[in-house]
XYZ file of C-alpha atoms in Angstrom:
621
model
C 167.506 -229.158 -8.803
C 165.002 -226.064 -10.387
C 162.535 -226.983 -7.543
C 164.927 -227.490 -5.412
C 166.939 -224.256 -5.660
C 163.347 -222.145 -6.594
C 162.012 -223.328 -2.802
C 166.490 -222.773 -1.104
C 166.654 -219.502 -2.563
C 163.716 -217.464 -0.479
C 165.671 -219.596 2.399
C 169.096 -217.580 1.483
C 166.700 -213.919 1.183
C 164.926 -214.268 4.242
C 168.477 -214.494 5.941
C 169.516 -211.926 4.371
C 166.876 -209.666 5.873
C 167.250 -211.063 8.820
C 171.106 -210.445 9.512
C 170.823 -207.448 7.773
C 167.725 -206.329 10.052
C 169.612 -207.952 13.433
C 173.193 -206.132 12.802
C 171.654 -202.254 11.799
C 169.902 -202.614 14.772
C 172.768 -203.214 17.184
C 174.369 -200.907 15.387
C 172.646 -198.650 16.522
C 172.670 -199.024 19.709
C 176.364 -199.318 20.464
C 176.600 -196.170 18.417
C 174.384 -194.827 20.991
C 175.568 -196.323 24.124
C 179.389 -195.643 22.982
C 178.404 -191.965 22.501
C 176.890 -192.470 26.470
C 180.007 -194.238 27.386
C 182.063 -191.325 26.405
C 179.648 -188.502 27.549
C 180.241 -190.648 31.223
C 182.954 -190.896 31.330
C 183.876 -186.959 31.294
C 181.798 -186.582 33.391
C 183.772 -188.611 36.194
C 186.491 -187.310 35.735
C 184.868 -183.912 36.114
C 184.034 -185.874 39.036
C 186.526 -187.065 40.641
C 188.231 -183.396 40.137
C 185.328 -182.084 42.323
C 186.017 -184.954 44.532
C 189.563 -184.054 45.004
C 189.410 -180.432 45.335
C 185.625 -179.935 44.647
C 182.881 -178.833 47.668
C 183.558 -182.703 49.018
C 187.420 -181.834 49.887
C 186.144 -177.929 51.458
C 183.572 -179.301 53.146
C 186.514 -182.249 54.489
C 188.401 -178.940 55.489
C 186.378 -177.042 57.022
C 184.683 -180.459 59.266
C 188.171 -180.521 60.080
C 188.056 -176.664 61.072
C 184.919 -177.322 63.146
C 186.168 -180.435 65.087
C 188.984 -179.363 66.252
C 186.932 -175.680 67.148
C 185.284 -178.241 69.283
C 187.434 -180.070 71.353
C 188.599 -176.793 71.691
C 185.905 -175.056 73.377
C 185.656 -178.448 75.375
C 188.850 -178.648 76.394
C 188.728 -174.578 77.248
C 185.360 -174.969 79.535
C 187.166 -176.231 82.809
C 189.575 -173.591 82.629
C 187.163 -170.974 82.443
C 184.571 -172.615 85.242
C 188.861 -172.140 86.846
C 188.992 -169.109 86.100
C 186.176 -167.708 86.654
C 186.110 -168.425 90.308
C 189.032 -167.083 90.300
C 187.962 -163.324 89.356
C 185.125 -164.268 91.729
C 187.477 -165.170 94.296
C 189.410 -161.401 93.975
C 186.421 -159.762 93.435
C 185.873 -160.178 97.092
C 189.538 -160.182 98.047
C 188.991 -156.994 96.232
C 185.437 -156.122 98.534
C 187.134 -156.224 101.339
C 190.062 -154.265 101.111
C 188.013 -151.592 99.199
C 186.069 -151.507 102.351
C 190.190 -151.031 104.684
C 190.612 -148.428 102.451
C 187.457 -146.220 102.795
C 187.583 -146.715 106.491
C 190.499 -145.804 106.811
C 190.064 -143.033 104.262
C 186.801 -142.017 106.783
C 189.036 -141.813 108.872
C 190.983 -139.819 108.149
C 188.997 -137.043 107.618
C 187.777 -137.338 111.149
C 191.346 -136.876 112.434
C 192.210 -134.228 109.938
C 189.436 -132.937 111.645
C 190.073 -133.472 115.299
C 193.900 -131.918 114.048
C 192.011 -128.265 112.762
C 190.693 -127.836 116.460
C 193.701 -128.537 117.904
C 195.463 -126.014 116.297
C 193.439 -123.729 117.900
C 196.145 -124.320 121.314
C 198.588 -122.857 118.338
C 198.382 -119.143 116.667
C 201.811 -120.906 114.987
C 200.818 -123.628 113.791
C 197.424 -123.171 112.507
C 197.800 -121.789 109.091
C 200.157 -125.257 109.003
C 197.614 -127.538 110.511
C 194.539 -125.732 108.781
C 196.807 -126.289 105.511
C 196.809 -130.022 105.742
C 193.699 -130.526 107.177
C 191.626 -128.606 103.041
C 194.691 -130.782 101.649
C 192.941 -133.718 103.459
C 189.716 -132.568 102.284
C 190.687 -132.034 98.866
C 193.305 -134.683 97.475
C 191.459 -137.544 99.974
C 188.139 -137.055 99.967
C 188.504 -136.381 95.966
C 190.196 -140.126 96.450
C 187.258 -141.289 98.195
C 184.236 -140.418 96.459
C 185.706 -142.319 92.554
C 186.771 -145.406 94.996
C 183.488 -145.259 96.461
C 182.232 -144.447 92.893
C 183.919 -147.660 92.639
C 182.569 -149.782 95.550
C 179.167 -148.910 93.650
C 179.449 -150.295 90.049
C 181.633 -153.191 91.740
C 178.764 -154.377 93.069
C 177.402 -155.064 89.697
C 180.452 -155.618 88.049
C 179.258 -158.763 91.247
C 176.765 -160.253 90.411
C 177.087 -160.501 86.367
C 179.602 -162.163 87.792
C 178.190 -164.509 89.622
C 175.342 -165.091 87.685
C 178.000 -166.073 85.325
C 180.204 -168.165 87.373
C 176.665 -169.695 87.315
C 175.269 -170.387 84.040
C 179.255 -171.318 82.867
C 178.656 -174.102 85.579
C 174.752 -175.448 83.194
C 176.947 -174.293 80.132
C 179.757 -176.734 81.458
C 177.339 -179.246 82.557
C 174.837 -179.127 79.687
C 177.453 -179.273 76.682
C 181.019 -180.142 77.852
C 180.104 -183.550 76.799
C 178.336 -183.264 74.345
C 181.366 -180.991 72.611
C 183.118 -183.839 73.005
C 180.821 -186.265 71.725
C 180.248 -184.663 68.775
C 184.150 -183.353 68.178
C 184.700 -187.438 69.165
C 181.862 -187.275 66.180
C 182.958 -185.707 64.018
C 185.893 -187.124 63.779
C 184.755 -190.216 62.584
C 182.654 -188.624 60.053
C 186.095 -186.720 58.511
C 188.108 -190.830 58.539
C 185.134 -191.421 57.290
C 185.160 -188.744 54.371
C 188.808 -189.115 54.320
C 187.959 -193.109 53.477
C 184.753 -192.507 51.523
C 187.003 -189.513 48.855
C 189.544 -192.079 48.523
C 186.976 -194.458 47.550
C 185.307 -192.390 45.687
C 188.746 -191.091 43.651
C 189.784 -195.355 43.612
C 186.102 -195.334 41.669
C 186.143 -192.906 39.851
C 189.311 -193.106 38.598
C 188.215 -196.691 37.747
C 185.115 -196.108 36.075
C 187.046 -193.794 33.467
C 188.957 -196.305 32.871
C 185.748 -198.987 32.676
C 184.086 -196.218 30.923
C 186.575 -195.744 28.077
C 187.397 -199.561 27.350
C 183.171 -199.893 27.580
C 183.277 -197.288 25.190
C 186.359 -198.715 22.923
C 184.465 -202.354 22.948
C 181.338 -200.728 21.813
C 183.737 -198.856 19.550
C 185.184 -203.044 17.852
C 182.196 -204.134 18.817
C 180.916 -201.598 14.979
C 183.788 -202.517 13.528
C 183.125 -206.601 13.702
C 179.586 -205.695 12.644
C 181.088 -205.219 9.268
C 180.317 -209.038 9.402
C 176.549 -208.635 9.492
C 177.750 -206.699 5.866
C 180.065 -208.934 4.946
C 177.497 -212.020 5.232
C 174.676 -209.670 3.087
C 177.497 -209.524 0.529
C 178.214 -212.926 0.136
C 174.288 -214.614 0.178
C 173.436 -212.481 -2.070
C 176.490 -213.585 -3.889
C 175.829 -216.900 -3.171
C 171.504 -216.303 -4.976
C 173.123 -215.225 -8.243
C 175.740 -217.394 -7.814
C 172.037 -220.394 -7.824
C 170.180 -218.132 -10.185
C 172.750 -218.930 -12.518
C 172.825 -222.171 -12.340
C 168.482 -222.738 -11.496
C 168.974 -220.516 -15.310
C 170.867 -222.576 -17.332
C 168.962 -226.119 -15.664
C 165.963 -223.663 -17.681
C 167.790 -223.381 -20.519
C 169.293 -226.829 -21.727
C 167.433 -228.473 -23.833
C 169.246 -231.681 -24.540
C 171.272 -230.664 -27.128
C 175.251 -231.374 -27.476
C 175.472 -228.149 -26.158
C 173.924 -229.470 -22.681
C 177.061 -231.262 -20.649
C 178.706 -227.474 -20.928
C 175.797 -226.078 -19.446
C 175.377 -229.193 -17.052
C 178.512 -228.881 -15.545
C 178.541 -225.310 -15.242
C 175.417 -225.045 -12.952
C 176.944 -227.984 -11.548
C 179.513 -226.291 -10.678
C 177.941 -223.191 -9.614
C 176.229 -224.828 -7.367
C 179.378 -226.925 -5.660
C 180.401 -222.781 -5.205
C 176.677 -221.686 -4.196
C 177.497 -224.606 -1.388
C 181.088 -223.764 -0.589
C 180.431 -220.651 0.020
C 177.238 -220.866 2.147
C 179.201 -223.271 4.169
C 182.401 -221.105 4.611
C 179.234 -218.554 4.996
C 177.506 -219.267 7.613
C 180.522 -221.017 9.880
C 182.290 -217.258 9.209
C 178.533 -215.617 10.680
C 178.499 -218.177 12.613
C 181.849 -217.479 15.138
C 181.634 -213.650 14.404
C 178.356 -213.486 15.977
C 179.062 -215.504 18.646
C 182.545 -213.326 19.251
C 179.687 -210.330 18.851
C 176.965 -212.101 22.166
C 179.814 -212.005 24.030
C 180.802 -208.866 23.867
C 177.414 -207.646 24.571
C 177.015 -210.032 27.265
C 180.819 -208.447 28.420
C 179.169 -204.597 27.834
C 175.834 -205.262 30.195
C 177.512 -206.646 32.886
C 179.977 -203.705 32.355
C 177.107 -200.784 33.024
C 175.300 -203.327 35.004
C 178.834 -204.106 37.656
C 179.645 -199.777 37.297
C 176.274 -198.612 38.468
C 176.438 -200.913 41.392
C 180.040 -200.205 42.430
C 178.301 -196.112 41.574
C 175.731 -197.285 44.795
C 177.739 -198.870 46.691
C 180.411 -196.015 46.763
C 178.382 -193.123 47.094
C 175.200 -194.791 48.175
C 173.916 -193.946 52.180
C 173.303 -196.177 54.257
C 170.110 -197.136 52.649
C 171.200 -197.367 49.305
C 169.056 -194.383 47.716
C 170.109 -192.086 45.590
C 171.782 -189.341 48.151
C 175.774 -187.980 48.225
C 177.215 -189.899 51.306
C 178.078 -185.930 52.020
C 174.489 -184.854 52.534
C 174.887 -187.218 55.463
C 177.165 -184.898 57.250
C 174.894 -181.809 56.633
C 172.312 -182.409 59.488
C 175.311 -182.424 61.467
C 177.015 -179.632 60.541
C 173.683 -177.360 61.595
C 174.055 -179.447 65.125
C 177.218 -178.221 65.045
C 176.876 -174.450 64.241
C 173.523 -174.515 66.807
C 177.307 -175.411 69.274
C 178.283 -172.574 68.655
C 175.502 -170.563 68.780
C 175.271 -172.064 72.181
C 178.928 -171.532 72.731
C 179.115 -168.140 71.935
C 175.972 -167.190 73.983
C 177.582 -168.179 76.806
C 181.063 -166.582 75.435
C 179.133 -163.398 75.161
C 177.414 -164.015 78.798
C 180.641 -163.850 80.591
C 182.638 -161.248 78.897
C 179.272 -158.976 79.372
C 179.716 -159.198 83.291
C 184.231 -159.359 82.896
C 183.524 -155.827 80.218
C 181.785 -154.203 82.832
C 183.767 -155.382 85.428
C 186.520 -154.177 82.712
C 185.065 -150.499 83.156
C 184.824 -150.586 86.834
C 188.140 -151.697 86.899
C 189.708 -149.141 84.027
C 189.586 -146.070 85.928
C 190.746 -147.458 89.613
C 194.423 -147.927 88.593
C 195.008 -144.401 88.114
C 193.140 -143.218 91.146
C 194.787 -145.045 92.958
C 198.139 -145.295 92.068
C 197.244 -141.706 92.740
C 196.252 -141.489 96.233
C 199.597 -143.992 96.958
C 201.407 -141.092 96.014
C 198.691 -139.093 97.978
C 199.143 -141.218 101.124
C 202.955 -141.094 100.750
C 203.144 -136.500 100.672
C 200.236 -137.484 103.800
C 202.646 -139.277 105.879
C 205.498 -136.458 105.422
C 202.847 -133.945 106.157
C 201.551 -135.652 109.265
C 205.380 -136.282 110.614
C 206.449 -132.372 109.404
C 203.369 -131.352 111.797
C 203.978 -133.520 114.785
C 207.361 -132.531 115.144
C 206.434 -128.689 115.297
C 203.388 -129.765 117.761
C 206.420 -131.637 119.917
C 208.127 -127.692 119.928
C 205.579 -126.592 122.044
C 205.625 -128.889 125.028
C 202.577 -129.528 126.909
C 200.074 -127.165 125.122
C 201.260 -129.070 121.512
C 200.775 -132.797 123.156
C 197.228 -133.683 121.574
C 198.136 -131.655 118.552
C 200.864 -134.898 118.461
C 199.299 -137.662 119.178
C 196.502 -135.681 116.481
C 199.323 -135.135 114.003
C 200.690 -139.143 115.212
C 196.967 -141.258 113.667
C 197.263 -139.040 111.129
C 200.366 -140.849 109.663
C 199.716 -143.673 110.698
C 195.789 -143.840 108.900
C 197.501 -142.646 105.205
C 200.420 -145.039 105.571
C 198.111 -147.210 106.241
C 196.013 -145.393 103.190
C 199.099 -145.475 100.903
C 199.184 -149.783 102.368
C 194.980 -150.400 101.890
C 195.862 -149.179 97.264
C 198.603 -150.782 97.288
C 197.087 -153.769 98.289
C 194.084 -153.293 96.809
C 195.444 -151.512 93.088
C 197.753 -155.254 93.134
C 194.499 -157.970 93.774
C 192.923 -154.959 91.410
C 195.447 -156.231 88.362
C 195.275 -159.417 89.262
C 191.368 -159.328 88.480
C 192.420 -157.143 85.877
C 194.618 -160.217 84.506
C 192.228 -162.806 85.167
C 189.558 -160.877 83.554
C 192.387 -160.178 80.117
C 192.253 -164.161 79.455
C 188.493 -163.907 78.442
C 188.663 -160.957 76.186
C 192.472 -162.413 74.753
C 190.956 -165.508 72.123
C 189.861 -163.110 69.867
C 191.150 -164.983 67.324
C 189.570 -167.165 68.066
C 186.178 -166.225 68.345
C 187.021 -164.436 65.301
C 187.997 -168.318 64.526
C 183.885 -168.946 65.047
C 182.241 -166.373 63.840
C 184.601 -167.303 60.204
C 183.145 -170.423 60.327
C 179.544 -169.508 61.412
C 179.818 -167.461 57.823
C 180.878 -169.341 56.151
C 177.825 -171.863 56.663
C 176.372 -171.215 54.238
C 178.629 -171.472 51.647
C 179.476 -174.974 52.400
C 176.088 -176.307 53.053
C 175.749 -174.677 49.148
C 179.309 -176.434 48.472
C 177.712 -179.630 49.788
C 174.866 -179.353 47.871
C 176.123 -178.913 44.255
C 178.707 -181.850 45.147
C 175.247 -183.839 46.366
C 173.988 -182.664 43.249
C 176.376 -183.904 40.861
C 176.949 -187.298 42.301
C 173.437 -188.043 42.194
C 173.536 -186.341 38.839
C 176.329 -188.557 37.687
C 174.570 -191.919 39.541
C 171.008 -191.098 37.876
C 173.722 -191.177 34.595
C 174.917 -194.533 35.108
C 171.081 -195.585 36.026
C 169.904 -194.426 33.498
C 173.158 -195.646 30.568
C 172.916 -199.290 32.727
C 169.640 -199.265 31.445
C 169.406 -198.126 28.389
C 172.453 -200.271 27.368
C 170.684 -203.505 29.306
C 167.805 -202.570 27.208
C 169.840 -203.080 24.110
C 171.632 -205.996 24.864
C 168.642 -207.423 25.187
C 167.110 -206.723 21.739
C 170.423 -207.147 20.078
C 170.249 -210.760 21.725
C 166.878 -211.162 20.799
C 167.706 -210.455 16.759
C 170.745 -212.087 16.337
C 168.329 -215.134 18.263
C 166.059 -215.187 16.096
C 169.456 -214.782 13.420
C 170.435 -218.412 15.125
C 167.342 -219.878 13.481
C 167.815 -218.705 9.513
C 171.447 -219.708 9.849
C 170.402 -223.424 10.963
C 168.128 -222.642 8.397
C 171.288 -222.114 5.501
C 173.014 -224.511 7.023
C 170.395 -226.907 6.189
C 169.894 -225.249 3.032
C 173.381 -226.154 2.837
C 173.000 -229.522 2.761
C 170.000 -229.170 -0.107
C 172.074 -227.676 -2.492
C 174.768 -230.506 -1.637
C 171.728 -233.346 -2.211
C 170.531 -231.762 -5.035
C 172.693 -234.189 -7.211
C 175.510 -235.441 -7.849
C 178.140 -234.365 -10.820
C 178.631 -236.194 -13.671
C 181.342 -237.839 -14.534
C 183.439 -235.641 -17.961
C 186.197 -234.892 -19.145
C 189.295 -232.506 -18.445
C 188.578 -230.070 -20.653
C 184.547 -230.311 -19.950
C 184.978 -229.172 -16.031
C 188.142 -226.468 -17.279
C 185.503 -225.286 -19.245
C 182.999 -225.472 -17.372
C 185.280 -223.380 -14.340
C 186.157 -221.102 -16.095
C 182.927 -220.206 -17.129
C 181.646 -220.150 -13.173
C 185.184 -217.912 -12.849
C 183.744 -215.321 -15.200
C 180.935 -215.210 -14.258
C 181.766 -214.334 -10.161
C 184.559 -213.726 -9.647
C 184.161 -209.805 -11.450
C 181.590 -209.416 -7.845
C 183.618 -210.573 -5.039
C 183.960 -207.965 -3.106
C 186.341 -209.760 -0.327
C 189.107 -211.867 -0.998
C 187.504 -214.561 0.887
C 185.233 -215.568 -1.287
C 187.748 -215.959 -3.946
C 189.956 -218.613 -1.880
C 186.355 -220.189 -0.975
C 185.968 -220.878 -4.811
C 189.616 -221.170 -6.702
C 190.268 -223.613 -3.884
C 187.109 -225.387 -4.604
C 187.891 -225.381 -8.807
C 191.838 -225.853 -8.516
C 190.639 -229.036 -6.714
C 187.201 -230.527 -8.712
C 189.490 -229.048 -11.794
C 193.161 -229.647 -11.637
C 194.227 -228.689 -15.459
C 192.072 -225.945 -16.084
C 193.974 -223.118 -17.481
C 194.482 -220.004 -14.585
C 190.604 -217.723 -13.536
C 189.410 -215.283 -15.457
C 191.313 -212.229 -15.523
C 188.641 -209.809 -12.542
C 186.319 -206.702 -13.495
C 188.039 -207.642 -17.194
C 186.483 -208.839 -20.300
C 187.108 -213.021 -20.679
C 185.841 -214.993 -23.614
C 185.588 -218.701 -22.288
C 187.153 -221.459 -24.534
C 185.573 -223.791 -26.028
C 184.939 -226.673 -24.566
C 183.050 -230.492 -26.274
C 182.435 -228.009 -29.462
C 180.802 -224.881 -27.012
C 181.572 -221.864 -26.919
C 180.381 -219.458 -23.887
C 181.242 -215.740 -24.048
C 180.756 -213.979 -20.903
C 181.984 -210.642 -21.921
C 178.679 -208.684 -23.740
C 176.857 -209.517 -20.268
C 179.364 -207.542 -17.785
C 178.763 -205.051 -20.332
C 175.090 -204.453 -20.117
C 175.453 -204.898 -16.469
C 178.404 -202.034 -16.673
C 176.374 -199.544 -19.414
C 173.288 -199.714 -17.051
C 174.207 -199.720 -13.479
C 172.261 -202.484 -12.993
C 174.185 -205.015 -10.317
C 174.464 -208.557 -11.978
C 176.272 -209.399 -15.206
C 174.414 -211.563 -17.286
C 175.848 -213.515 -19.592
C 175.799 -214.627 -22.960
C 177.304 -215.885 -25.775
C 176.043 -216.798 -29.592
C 176.701 -220.404 -29.716
C 175.875 -221.121 -26.202
C 173.607 -223.668 -24.591
C 173.133 -221.312 -22.051
C 173.370 -217.851 -24.126
C 169.814 -216.901 -22.297
C 171.529 -216.332 -18.372
C 167.790 -215.732 -16.715
C 165.011 -218.631 -16.730
C 161.851 -215.533 -17.978
C 165.503 -214.386 -19.805
C 165.989 -210.961 -18.585
C 169.193 -210.312 -16.113
C 169.055 -210.717 -12.481
C 169.677 -208.387 -9.584
C 173.112 -209.600 -7.419
C 175.037 -207.791 -5.604
C 177.295 -204.268 -6.580
C 180.512 -205.047 -9.041
C 183.944 -204.731 -6.860
C 184.121 -201.397 -6.954
C 181.194 -201.257 -6.067
C 181.855 -202.048 -2.503
C 184.621 -199.877 -2.446
C 182.162 -196.768 -0.257
C 181.368 -199.585 2.047
């Protein structure tokens, strides 16, 4: 038996070392993974908040504004074209009325001079007619000068209007369909962004929950790795039992106490066999669960990265965020906005020039209407006075009648021109009434850089989170691979441990002994092993085995207390001295000694062997 035990002990030692290394490596990997996934959970929460209320949400709002503005511009283009045509038509009508008015005013000046010539026939009428003529020259002449200035400006404004109409028509042809198409594209993009935003929110919530689940699973796996330390302890205890058995065998010299030593050694081997078998079975089950946990964690981490790419990646599956797809579209849209502003500016220049020309015309025409009405009354009075002159005043009556007619016509022309002017002004003002929309467009254009910065910032955060997910996935995949490799190596060692169980069982069959001898041997085994056990499972395994082998033995030796085994077949086995030496020196194994015992020397070389800490020392674990 000693040779067999000495062959088994290195196998157990190798298994202990392998298990300890595998669990230590797995523990480090899980600890790092736990920290990484906790950090990822925080990053995902921040990303979800940004998607919900941050730069992406702001970009969606601005994109909606831009879409509505472009669609409004596209819808206004035909109306603006109609306004320009109406303005040109009204302007041409004004020009005709200008010509009529100016012609009548010139004719009235000519007729007023004729009135002065006719006035020479009557000294009585000369003064009033000369005053009347001067009034015509002054008031009509002054109005004529202002109207002539308006006519001159009107020509320039008309040229601007005609050019604006041509440019607007060209702009309409070039941009209306593009505006409508771009607005529709932005509507679709907005729907896509909303859909991706919803998907992003769902993903971040699910990914955060998944990351928390992974972190919790990693934490539980860390706790389950305690089985590695438990296994190491139990293997050390098995080693101690086998070393005690080997020492007893080596110390047995064939005396009368040899049966008791042999019985104790045999029971130690049987206990070691049972403990090793239970340890291997327990470890295999726990290791299988741990490997399943590692595989699950690896799958979850890979799924997390895949879902992140599917949600945030572009159509090419690259690292760019989905929000970056809209940056070029936004820039193109702002180019359209600039073109719209340029087109509107050209129209505004033309209508502005027209309004500048028309501004003083209102007062001039209003005054001219009043003056013409006064001239009609004056001409009527002159005609009445001339009629009293008889044949001498016949020519003057004719001139006065013509003056009255011209004054009335000038008044009508002025009223018609005033109506035309007000219509043109109203049409012109329609181009300047959208200052709120123009301000909104200017505001949106001014916010373009801020929007792009917000999109870039959101893109950077999303790319950073995706990079973190990828990095954690790669690192954790490597951790899982290392752990699986280590556990596969451990599996090979547990196979050797299973062989060791069979080897222990085949060392020798226990000899037939009486109950007293078996009871004494069982008491000795309890005294040796119970004080070093740190797990209830070990005590249960040993108790079940010894109760079956030595059912009539007394109560087990008290754990952690000095005990003295009763004599069996005339032999006394004392255990307390060895435990006292272990406690006093701090050495791990209790040694057994006893005066008159056949196995007084515990080790093969007469020295105490080392084993696992005593029960009290396990509290720190």
